[in-house]
Coordinates of C-alpha atoms and ligand atoms in Angstrom, one line a residue:
X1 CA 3.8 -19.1 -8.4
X2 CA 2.4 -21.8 -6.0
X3 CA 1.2 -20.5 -2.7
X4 CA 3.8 -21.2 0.0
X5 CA 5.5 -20.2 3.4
X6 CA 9.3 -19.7 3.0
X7 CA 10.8 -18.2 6.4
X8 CA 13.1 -14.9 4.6
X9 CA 15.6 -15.1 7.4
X10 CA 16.1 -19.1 7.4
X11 CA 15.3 -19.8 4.1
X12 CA 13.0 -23.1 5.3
X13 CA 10.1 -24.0 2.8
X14 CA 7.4 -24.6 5.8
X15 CA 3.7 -25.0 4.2
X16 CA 2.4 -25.1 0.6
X17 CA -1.0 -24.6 -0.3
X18 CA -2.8 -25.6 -3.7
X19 CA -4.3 -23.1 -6.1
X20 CA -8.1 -22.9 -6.2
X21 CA -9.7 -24.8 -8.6
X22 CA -12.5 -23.7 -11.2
X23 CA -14.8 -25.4 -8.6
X24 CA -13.8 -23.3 -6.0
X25 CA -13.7 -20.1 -7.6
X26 CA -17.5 -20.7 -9.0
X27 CA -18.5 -21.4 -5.4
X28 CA -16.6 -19.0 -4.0
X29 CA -18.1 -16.3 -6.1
X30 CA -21.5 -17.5 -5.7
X31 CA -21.4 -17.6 -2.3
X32 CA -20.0 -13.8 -2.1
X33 CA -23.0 -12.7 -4.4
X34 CA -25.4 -14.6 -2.0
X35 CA -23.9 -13.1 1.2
X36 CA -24.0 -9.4 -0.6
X37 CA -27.4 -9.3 -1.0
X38 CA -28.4 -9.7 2.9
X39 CA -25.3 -7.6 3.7
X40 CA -26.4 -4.8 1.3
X41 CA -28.8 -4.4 3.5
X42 CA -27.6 -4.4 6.7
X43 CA -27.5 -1.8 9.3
X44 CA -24.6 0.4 9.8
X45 CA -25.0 -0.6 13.6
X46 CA -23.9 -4.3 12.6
X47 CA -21.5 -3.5 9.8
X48 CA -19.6 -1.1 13.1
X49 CA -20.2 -3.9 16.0
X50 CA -18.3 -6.4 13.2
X51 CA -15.7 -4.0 12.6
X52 CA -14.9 -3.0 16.3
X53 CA -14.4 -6.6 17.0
X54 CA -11.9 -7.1 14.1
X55 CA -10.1 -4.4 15.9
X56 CA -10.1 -5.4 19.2
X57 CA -9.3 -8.7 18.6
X58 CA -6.3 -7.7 16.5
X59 CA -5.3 -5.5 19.6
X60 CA -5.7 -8.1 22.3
X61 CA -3.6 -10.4 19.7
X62 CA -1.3 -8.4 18.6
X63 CA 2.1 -10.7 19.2
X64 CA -0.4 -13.8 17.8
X65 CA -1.1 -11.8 14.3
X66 CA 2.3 -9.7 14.2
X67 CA 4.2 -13.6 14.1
X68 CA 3.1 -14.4 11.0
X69 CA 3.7 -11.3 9.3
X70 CA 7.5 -11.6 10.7
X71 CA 7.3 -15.6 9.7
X72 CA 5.7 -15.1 6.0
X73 CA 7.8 -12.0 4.9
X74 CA 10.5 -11.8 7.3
X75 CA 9.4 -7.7 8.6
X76 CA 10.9 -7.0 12.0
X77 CA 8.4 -8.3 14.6
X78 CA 8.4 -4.5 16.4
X79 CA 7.1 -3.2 12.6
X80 CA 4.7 -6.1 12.6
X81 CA 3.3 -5.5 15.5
X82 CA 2.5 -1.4 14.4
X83 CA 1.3 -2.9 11.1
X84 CA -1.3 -5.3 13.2
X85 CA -2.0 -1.8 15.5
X86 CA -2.2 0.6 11.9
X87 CA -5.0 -2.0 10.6
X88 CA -6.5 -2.5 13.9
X89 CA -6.7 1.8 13.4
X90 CA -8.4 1.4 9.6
X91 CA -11.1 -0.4 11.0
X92 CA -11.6 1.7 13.7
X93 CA -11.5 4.8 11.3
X94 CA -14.6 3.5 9.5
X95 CA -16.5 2.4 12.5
X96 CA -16.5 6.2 13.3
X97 CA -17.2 7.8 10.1
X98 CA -18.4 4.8 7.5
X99 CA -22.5 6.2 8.0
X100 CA -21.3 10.0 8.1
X101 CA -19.5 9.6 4.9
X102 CA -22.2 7.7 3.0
X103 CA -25.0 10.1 3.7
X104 CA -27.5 11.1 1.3
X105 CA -26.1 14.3 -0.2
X106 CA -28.9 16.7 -1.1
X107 CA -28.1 18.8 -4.1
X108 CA -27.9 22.8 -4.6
X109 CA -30.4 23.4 -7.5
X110 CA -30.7 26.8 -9.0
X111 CA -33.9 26.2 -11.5
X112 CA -37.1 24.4 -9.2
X113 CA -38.4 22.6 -12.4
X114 CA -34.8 20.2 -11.6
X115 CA -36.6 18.8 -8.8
X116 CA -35.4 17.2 -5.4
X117 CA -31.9 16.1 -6.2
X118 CA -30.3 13.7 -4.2
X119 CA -27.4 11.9 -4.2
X120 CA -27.0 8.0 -2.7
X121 CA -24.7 5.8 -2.0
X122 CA -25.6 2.0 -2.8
X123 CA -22.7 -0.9 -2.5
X124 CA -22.5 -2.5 -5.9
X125 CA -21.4 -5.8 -4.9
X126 CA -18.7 -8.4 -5.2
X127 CA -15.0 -6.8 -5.4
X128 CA -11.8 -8.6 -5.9
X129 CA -9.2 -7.5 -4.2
X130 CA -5.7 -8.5 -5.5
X131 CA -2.7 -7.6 -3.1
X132 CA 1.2 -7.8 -2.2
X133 CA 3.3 -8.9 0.3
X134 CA 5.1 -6.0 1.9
X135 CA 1.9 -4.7 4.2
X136 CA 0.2 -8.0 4.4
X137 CA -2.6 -7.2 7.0
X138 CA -2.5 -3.6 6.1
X139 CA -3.1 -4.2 2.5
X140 CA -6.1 -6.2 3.1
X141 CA -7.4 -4.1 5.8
X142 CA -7.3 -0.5 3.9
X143 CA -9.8 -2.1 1.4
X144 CA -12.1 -4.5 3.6
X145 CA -12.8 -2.0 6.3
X146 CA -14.0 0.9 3.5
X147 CA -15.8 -1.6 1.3
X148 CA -17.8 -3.7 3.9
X149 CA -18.8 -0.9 5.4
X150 CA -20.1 0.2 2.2
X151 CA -22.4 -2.8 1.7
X152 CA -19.8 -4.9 -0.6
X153 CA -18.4 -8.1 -0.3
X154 CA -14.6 -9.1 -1.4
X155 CA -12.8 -11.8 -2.8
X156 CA -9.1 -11.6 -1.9
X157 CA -6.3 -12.9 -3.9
X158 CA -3.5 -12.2 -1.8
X159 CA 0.5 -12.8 -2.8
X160 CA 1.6 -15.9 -3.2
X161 CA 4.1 -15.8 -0.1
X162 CA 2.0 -15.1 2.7
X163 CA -0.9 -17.6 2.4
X164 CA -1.0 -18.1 5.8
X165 CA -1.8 -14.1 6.9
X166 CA -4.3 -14.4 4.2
X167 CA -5.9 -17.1 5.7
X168 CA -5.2 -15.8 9.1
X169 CA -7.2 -13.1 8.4
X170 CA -9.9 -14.4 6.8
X171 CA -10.3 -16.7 10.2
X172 CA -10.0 -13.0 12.3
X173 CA -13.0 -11.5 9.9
X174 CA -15.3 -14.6 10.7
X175 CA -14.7 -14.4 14.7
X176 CA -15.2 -10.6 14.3
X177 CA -19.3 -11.6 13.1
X178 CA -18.8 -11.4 9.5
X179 CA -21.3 -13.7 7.6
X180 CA -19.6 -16.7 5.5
X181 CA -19.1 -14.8 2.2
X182 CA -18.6 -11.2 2.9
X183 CA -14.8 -12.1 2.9
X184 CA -13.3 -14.9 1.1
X185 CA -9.9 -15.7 0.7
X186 CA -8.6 -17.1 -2.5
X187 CA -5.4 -19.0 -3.6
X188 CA -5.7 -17.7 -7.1
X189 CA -3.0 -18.2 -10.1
X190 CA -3.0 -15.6 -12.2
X191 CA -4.7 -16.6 -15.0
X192 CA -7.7 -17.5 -12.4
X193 CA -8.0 -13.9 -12.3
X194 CA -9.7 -13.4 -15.2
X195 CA -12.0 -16.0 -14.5
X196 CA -13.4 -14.1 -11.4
X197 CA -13.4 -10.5 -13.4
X198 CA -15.4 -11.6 -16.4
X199 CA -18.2 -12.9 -13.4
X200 CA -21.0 -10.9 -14.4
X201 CA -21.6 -10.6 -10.4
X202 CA -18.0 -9.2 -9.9
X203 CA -18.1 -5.4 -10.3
X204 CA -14.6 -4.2 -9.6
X205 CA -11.0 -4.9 -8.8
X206 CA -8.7 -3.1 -6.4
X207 CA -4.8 -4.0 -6.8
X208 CA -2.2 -2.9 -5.1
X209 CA 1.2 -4.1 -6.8
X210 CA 3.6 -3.5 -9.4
X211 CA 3.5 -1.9 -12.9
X212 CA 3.4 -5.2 -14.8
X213 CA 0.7 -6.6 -12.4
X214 CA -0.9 -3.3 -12.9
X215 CA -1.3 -3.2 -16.3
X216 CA -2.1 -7.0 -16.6
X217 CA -5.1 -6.2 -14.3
X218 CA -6.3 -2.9 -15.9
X219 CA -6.3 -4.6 -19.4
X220 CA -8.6 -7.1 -17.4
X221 CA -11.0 -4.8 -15.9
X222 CA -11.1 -2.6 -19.1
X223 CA -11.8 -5.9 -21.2
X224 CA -15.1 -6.8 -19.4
X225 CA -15.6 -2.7 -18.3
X226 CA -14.7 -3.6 -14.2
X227 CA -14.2 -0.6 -11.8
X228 CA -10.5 -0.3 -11.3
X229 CA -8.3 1.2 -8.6
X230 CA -4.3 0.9 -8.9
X231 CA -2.0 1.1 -6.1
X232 CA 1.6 0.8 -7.7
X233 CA 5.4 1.7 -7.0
X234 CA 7.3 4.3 -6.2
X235 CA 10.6 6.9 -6.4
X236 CA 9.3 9.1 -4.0
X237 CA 11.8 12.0 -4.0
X238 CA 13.3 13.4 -0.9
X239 CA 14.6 17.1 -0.6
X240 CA 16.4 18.5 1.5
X241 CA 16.8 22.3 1.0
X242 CA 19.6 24.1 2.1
X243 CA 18.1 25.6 5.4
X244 CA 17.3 21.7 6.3
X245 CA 18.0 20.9 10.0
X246 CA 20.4 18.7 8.7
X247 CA 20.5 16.2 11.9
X248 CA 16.7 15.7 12.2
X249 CA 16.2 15.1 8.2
X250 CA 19.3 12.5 8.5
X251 CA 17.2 10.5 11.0
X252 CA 14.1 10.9 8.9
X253 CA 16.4 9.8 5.3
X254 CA 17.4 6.6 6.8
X255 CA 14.5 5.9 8.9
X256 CA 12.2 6.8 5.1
X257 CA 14.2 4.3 3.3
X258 CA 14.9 1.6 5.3
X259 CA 12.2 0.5 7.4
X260 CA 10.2 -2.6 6.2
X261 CA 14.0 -3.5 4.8
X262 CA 13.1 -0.5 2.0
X263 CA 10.3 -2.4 0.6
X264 CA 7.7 0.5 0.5
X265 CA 6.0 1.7 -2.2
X266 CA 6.6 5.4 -0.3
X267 CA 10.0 4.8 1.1
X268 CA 12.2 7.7 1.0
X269 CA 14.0 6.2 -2.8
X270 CA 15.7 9.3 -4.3
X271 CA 17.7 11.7 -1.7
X272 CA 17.7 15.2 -3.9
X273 CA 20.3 17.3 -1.7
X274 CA 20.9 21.4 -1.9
X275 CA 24.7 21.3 -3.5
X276 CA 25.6 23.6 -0.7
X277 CA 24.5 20.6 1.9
X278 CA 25.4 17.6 -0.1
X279 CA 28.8 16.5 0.6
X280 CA 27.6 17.5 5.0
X281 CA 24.7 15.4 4.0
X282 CA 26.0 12.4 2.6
X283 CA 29.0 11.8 5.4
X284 CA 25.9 12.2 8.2
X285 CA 23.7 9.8 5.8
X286 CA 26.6 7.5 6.3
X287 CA 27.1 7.4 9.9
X288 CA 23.5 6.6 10.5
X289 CA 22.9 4.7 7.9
X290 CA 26.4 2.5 9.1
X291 CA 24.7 2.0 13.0
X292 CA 21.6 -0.2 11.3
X293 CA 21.7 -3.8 13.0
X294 CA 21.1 -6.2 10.4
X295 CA 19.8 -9.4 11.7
X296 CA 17.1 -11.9 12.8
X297 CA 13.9 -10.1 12.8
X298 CA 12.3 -11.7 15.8
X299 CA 15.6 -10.4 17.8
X300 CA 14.4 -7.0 19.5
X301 CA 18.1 -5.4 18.5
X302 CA 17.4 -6.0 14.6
X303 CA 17.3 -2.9 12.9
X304 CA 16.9 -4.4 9.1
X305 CA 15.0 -7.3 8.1
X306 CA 15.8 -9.7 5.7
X307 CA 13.9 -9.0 2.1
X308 CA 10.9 -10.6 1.7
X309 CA 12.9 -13.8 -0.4
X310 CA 16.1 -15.0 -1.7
X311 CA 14.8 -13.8 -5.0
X312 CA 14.0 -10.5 -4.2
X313 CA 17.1 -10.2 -2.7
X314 CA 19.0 -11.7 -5.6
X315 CA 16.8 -8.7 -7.8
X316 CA 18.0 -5.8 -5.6
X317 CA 21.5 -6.9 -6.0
X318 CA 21.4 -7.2 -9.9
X319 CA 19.7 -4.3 -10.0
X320 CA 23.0 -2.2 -8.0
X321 CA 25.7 -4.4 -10.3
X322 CA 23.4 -2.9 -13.6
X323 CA 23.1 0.8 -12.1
X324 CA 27.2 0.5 -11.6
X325 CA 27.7 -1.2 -15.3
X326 CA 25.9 2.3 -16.4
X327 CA 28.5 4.5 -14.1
X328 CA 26.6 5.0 -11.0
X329 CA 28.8 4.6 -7.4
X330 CA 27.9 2.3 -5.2
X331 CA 29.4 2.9 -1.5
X332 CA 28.4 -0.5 0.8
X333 CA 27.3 0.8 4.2
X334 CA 27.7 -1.1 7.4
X335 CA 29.2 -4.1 8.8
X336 CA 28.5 -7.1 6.3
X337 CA 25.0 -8.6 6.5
X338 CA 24.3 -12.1 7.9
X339 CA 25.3 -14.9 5.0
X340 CA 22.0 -16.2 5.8
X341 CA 18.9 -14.8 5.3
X342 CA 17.6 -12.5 2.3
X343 CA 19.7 -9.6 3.5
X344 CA 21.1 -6.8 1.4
X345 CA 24.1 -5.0 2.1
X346 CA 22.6 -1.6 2.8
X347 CA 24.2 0.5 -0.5
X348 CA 24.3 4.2 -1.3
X349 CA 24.2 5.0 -5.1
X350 CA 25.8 8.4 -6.3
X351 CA 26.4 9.9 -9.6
X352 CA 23.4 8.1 -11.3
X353 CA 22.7 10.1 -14.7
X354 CA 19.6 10.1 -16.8
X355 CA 20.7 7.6 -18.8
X356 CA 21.3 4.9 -16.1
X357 CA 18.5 2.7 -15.9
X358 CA 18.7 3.3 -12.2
X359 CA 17.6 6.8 -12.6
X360 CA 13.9 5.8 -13.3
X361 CA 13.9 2.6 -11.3
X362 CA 12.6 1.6 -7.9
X363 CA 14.3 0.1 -5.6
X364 CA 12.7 -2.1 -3.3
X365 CA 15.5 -3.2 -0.8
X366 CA 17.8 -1.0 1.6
X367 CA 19.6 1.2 -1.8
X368 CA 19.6 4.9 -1.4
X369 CA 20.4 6.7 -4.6
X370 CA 21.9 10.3 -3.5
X371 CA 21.4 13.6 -6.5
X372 CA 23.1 16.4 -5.9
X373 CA 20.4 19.7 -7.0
X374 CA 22.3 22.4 -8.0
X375 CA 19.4 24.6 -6.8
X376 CA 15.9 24.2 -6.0
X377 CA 14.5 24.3 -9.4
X378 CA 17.2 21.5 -10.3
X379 CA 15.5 19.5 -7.0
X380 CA 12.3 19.8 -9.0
X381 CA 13.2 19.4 -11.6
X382 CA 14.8 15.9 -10.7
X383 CA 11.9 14.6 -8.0
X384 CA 9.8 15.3 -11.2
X385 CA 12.0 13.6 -13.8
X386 CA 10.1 10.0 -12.5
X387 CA 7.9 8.0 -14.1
X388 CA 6.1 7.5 -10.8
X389 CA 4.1 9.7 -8.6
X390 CA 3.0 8.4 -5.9
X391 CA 4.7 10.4 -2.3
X392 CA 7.6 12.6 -2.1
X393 CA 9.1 14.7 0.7
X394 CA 10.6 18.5 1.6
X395 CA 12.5 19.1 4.3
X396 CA 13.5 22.6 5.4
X397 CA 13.3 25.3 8.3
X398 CA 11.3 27.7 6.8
X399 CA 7.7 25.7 6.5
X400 CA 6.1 28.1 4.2
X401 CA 9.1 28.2 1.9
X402 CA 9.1 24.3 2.0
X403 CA 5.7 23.9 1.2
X404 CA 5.8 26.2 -1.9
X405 CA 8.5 24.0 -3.3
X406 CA 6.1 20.8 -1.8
X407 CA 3.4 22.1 -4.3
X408 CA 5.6 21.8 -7.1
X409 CA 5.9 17.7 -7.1
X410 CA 3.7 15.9 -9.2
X411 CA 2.4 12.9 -6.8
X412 CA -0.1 12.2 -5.1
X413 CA 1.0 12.5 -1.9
X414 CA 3.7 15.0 -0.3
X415 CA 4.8 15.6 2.6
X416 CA 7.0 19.0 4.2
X417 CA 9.7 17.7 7.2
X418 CA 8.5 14.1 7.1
X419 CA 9.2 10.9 4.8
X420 CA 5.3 10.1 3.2
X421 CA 3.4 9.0 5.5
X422 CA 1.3 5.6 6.2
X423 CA -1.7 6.6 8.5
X424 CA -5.4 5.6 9.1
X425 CA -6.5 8.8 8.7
X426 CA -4.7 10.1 5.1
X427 CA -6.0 9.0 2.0
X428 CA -3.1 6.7 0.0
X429 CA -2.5 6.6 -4.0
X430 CA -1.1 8.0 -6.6
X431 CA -0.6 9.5 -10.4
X432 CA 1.1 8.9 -13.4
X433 CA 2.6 5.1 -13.2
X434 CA 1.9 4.9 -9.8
X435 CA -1.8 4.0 -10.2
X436 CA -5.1 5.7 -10.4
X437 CA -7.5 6.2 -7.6
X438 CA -7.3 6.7 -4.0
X439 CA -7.6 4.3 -0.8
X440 CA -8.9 4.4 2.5
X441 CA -10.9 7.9 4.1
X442 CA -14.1 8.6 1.9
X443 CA -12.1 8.6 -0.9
X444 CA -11.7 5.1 -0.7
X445 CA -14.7 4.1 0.4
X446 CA -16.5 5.8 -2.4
X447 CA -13.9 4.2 -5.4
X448 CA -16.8 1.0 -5.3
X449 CA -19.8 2.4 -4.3
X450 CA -23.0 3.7 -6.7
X451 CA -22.8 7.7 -6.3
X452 CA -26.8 7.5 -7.3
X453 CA -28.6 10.3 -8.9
X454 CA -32.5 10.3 -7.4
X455 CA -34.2 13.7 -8.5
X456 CA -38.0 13.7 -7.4
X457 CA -39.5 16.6 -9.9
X458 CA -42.8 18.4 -9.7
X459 CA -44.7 17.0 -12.3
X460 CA -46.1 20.4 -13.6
X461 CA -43.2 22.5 -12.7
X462 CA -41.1 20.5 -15.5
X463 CA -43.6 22.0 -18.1
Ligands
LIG1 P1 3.4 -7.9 -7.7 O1 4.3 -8.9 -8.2 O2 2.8 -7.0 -8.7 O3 2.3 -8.6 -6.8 C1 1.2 -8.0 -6.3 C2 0.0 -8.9 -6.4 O4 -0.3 -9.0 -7.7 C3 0.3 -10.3 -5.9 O5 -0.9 -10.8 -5.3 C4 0.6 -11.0 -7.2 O6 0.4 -12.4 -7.1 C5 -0.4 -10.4 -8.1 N1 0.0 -10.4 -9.5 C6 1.2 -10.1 -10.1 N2 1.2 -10.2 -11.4 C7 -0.1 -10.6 -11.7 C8 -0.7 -10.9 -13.0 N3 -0.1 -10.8 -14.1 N4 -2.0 -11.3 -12.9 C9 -2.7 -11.4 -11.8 N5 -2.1 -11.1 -10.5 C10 -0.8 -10.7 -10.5 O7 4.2 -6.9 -6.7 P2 5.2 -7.3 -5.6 O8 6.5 -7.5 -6.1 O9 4.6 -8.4 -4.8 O10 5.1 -5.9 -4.7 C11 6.0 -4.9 -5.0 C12 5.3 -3.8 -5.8 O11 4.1 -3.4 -5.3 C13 6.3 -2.6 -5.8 O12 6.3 -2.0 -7.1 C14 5.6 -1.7 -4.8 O13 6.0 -0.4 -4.9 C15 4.2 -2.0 -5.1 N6 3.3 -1.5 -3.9 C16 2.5 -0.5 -4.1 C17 1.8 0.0 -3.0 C18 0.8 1.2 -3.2 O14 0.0 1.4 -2.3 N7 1.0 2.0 -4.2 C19 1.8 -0.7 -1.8 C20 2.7 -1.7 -1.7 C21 3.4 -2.2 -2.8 P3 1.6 -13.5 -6.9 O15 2.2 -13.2 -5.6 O16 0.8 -14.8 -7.0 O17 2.5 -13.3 -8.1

């Protein structure tokens, strides 16, 4: 896809940008290798200072960085503006604990003839980082802030519809103090991306994406033996048990699945209800759900956002008109969306079987599929039924109870009496085909770096 600006809420083509060429790439990865090995060796003093600036000059620029999200990807500009704060936090988050969390870590040996065991930490040097549209400053920010602090330095290819945030913030990372070449942004086609992964100076690739860019990726790194992290979709579950404060976990439902117009990996996708609540659940689900302002996102009063393009709009809706060809409900919420603009009618989804397609898809757009558990081991039983792992959600009044029932979803994340949850301080990923591998905390941080064995032994003790 060529690299472009397309305003989601007007529909208006306003820039294109060309793809890099070979030349470019070759320079661009050069550059990065040169740059790594004076950053490698910087102090954590310097990587911080950098850091702190990228985050204080996000803050004191926050309607400046937030218009472009809103512009590029059509998010509401109130959510842009907490996605240019929630980066502006990531940075932050390192600049506190990058040096604490990459400390030597001296081992516990029982025999004395083992030696002096240590573990480092040593960056191992150019990344690629390869990343979507929904969290555009976010996305970059959750794997720059870890790995530059670690020593690294990243090449970014971000998605091909908001060129101008990539750019944007590859200009922010340069007035923060960052050296030409710790941070490059590149306007890669896909096949370009295995032209940077076979680099024998490229060591690893973090994407963030869906399953068929997933697997196209992996295949990649496993083909020339790259470190690899996934970030991919989602179905994350939502359960409401029967002793849910029904009101409260309402708000929360609609607010899980709808903000950034439903395009979250972790939005709140499947609505698993206690029988006993259901039919209580679903007529509240409606009411709320029916209030939602749909409109232009830099108006204050918008509620939902256009989707991110006509396409993925035109998706969503095939998507609902195959789910009702295999016997689902769909019940259309809301006064009608604006004819212009990517909008979706917001849609609730009911009586969705195992064998609809629906049942194992994700929906990325304002659709709400509704299951009605006829107990708590059917609620498991169905957040578990997925082919995805990634978040997932309890709600109920008894906390203990909830989280005993919490423990029981296979994801990665999961949350009791809140949708999951995008913080700087959580670590993010998931299992099964949600991805591998974690992101941001020292989780992340650690995914690229050189855990390093260094064992000084006594050389007569070893006899
Ligand atoms: P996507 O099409 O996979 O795009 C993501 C990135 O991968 C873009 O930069 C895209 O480039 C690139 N890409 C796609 N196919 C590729 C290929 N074959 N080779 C090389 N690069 C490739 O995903 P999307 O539709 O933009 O985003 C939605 C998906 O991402 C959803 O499934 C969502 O759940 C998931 N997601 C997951 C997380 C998480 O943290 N787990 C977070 C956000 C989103 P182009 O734009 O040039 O195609």
């Amino acid at each position: 896809m060529p690299y472009s600006t397309v305003n989601p809420y007007t529909g208006e083509l306003l820039a294109t940008f060309a793809n890099a060429t070979d030349e470019e790439i070759s320079q661009a990865i050069t550059q990065a290798d040169q740059t790594f090995q004076e950053w490698k060796l910087s102090s954590f003093q310097t990587r911080r200072e950098i850091l702190q600036r990228a985050a204080d000059l996000l803050r004191s620029n926050v309607d400046y960085y937030a218009k472009f999200l809103t512009l590029e990807m059509g998010k509401i500009f109130a959510e842009a503006k907490a996605e240019v704060e929630l980066s502006a936090q990531i940075f932050e988050y390192y600049v506190k604990y990058a040096e604490k969390l990459l400390q030597d870590e001296p081992l516990q040996v029982a025999d004395p003839a083992t030696g002096n065991a240590v573990l480092v930490h040593e960056p191992l040097g150019v990344l690629l980082a390869v990343e979507p549209w929904n969290f555009p400053y976010y996305q970059i920010a959750r794997i720059i802030a870890p790995q530059l602090s670690a020593g690294n330095t990243i090449l970014l290819k971000h998605a091909s519809n908001v060129p101008q945030c990539a750019q944007v913030f590859e200009k922010l990372m340069l007035e923060a103090g960052l050296p030409n070449g710790a941070f490059i942004n590149l306007f890669l086609s896909h096949d370009k991306v295995e032209t940077v992964l076979k680099d024998p100076r490229v060591y690893g690739v973090a994407l963030t994406g869906s399953e068929g860019a997933g697997s196209a990726i992996a295949a990649l790194a496993g083909k020339y033996m790259k470190k690899s992290t996934l970030e991919l979709g989602g179905a994350d579950a939502f359960i409401v048990l029967a002793d849910a404060d029904l009101d409260k976990t309402v708000n929360w439902a609609v607010f899980g699945r709808h903000w950034n117009a439903g395009q979250v990996c972790v939005s709140s996708k499947r609505m698993i209800i206690d029988a006993s609540i259901y039919d209580e659940f679903l007529a509240k689900y409606i009411a709320q759900v029916e209030l939602l302002k749909a409109g232009d996102p830099m108006d204050p009063a918008t509620q939902l956002a256009p989707l991110s393009s006509q396409k993925a709009a035109d998706d969503v809706r095939k998507q609902i008109d195959n789910a009702i060809a295999h016997g689902a409900t769909a019940i259309e919420v809301g006064a009608p969306v604006p004819s212009q603009g990517a909008f979706v009618q917001p849609t609730i989804l009911t009586d969705i079987d195992a064998s609809n397609p629906a049942y194992y898809e994700e929906f990325f757009g304002p659709v709400s599929m509704l299951f009605k558990a006829e107990n708590e081991a059917d609620a498991v039983r169905i957040a578990n039924d997925s082919n995805y792992g990634l978040g997932g959600s309890v709600f109920g009044r008894d906390v203990k109870h909830a989280k005993e029932v919490a423990m029981q979803i296979q994801t990665g994340m999961v949350f009791v009496n809140h949708p999951t949850m995008v913080k700087a301080d959580l670590p993010f990923g998931g299992i099964k085909r949600s991805g591998y591998g974690r992101e941001l905390l020292g989780l992340g941080l650690k995914e690229f770096v050189n855990i390093k064995l260094v064992d000084v032994v006594d050389i007569d003790a070893a006899f």
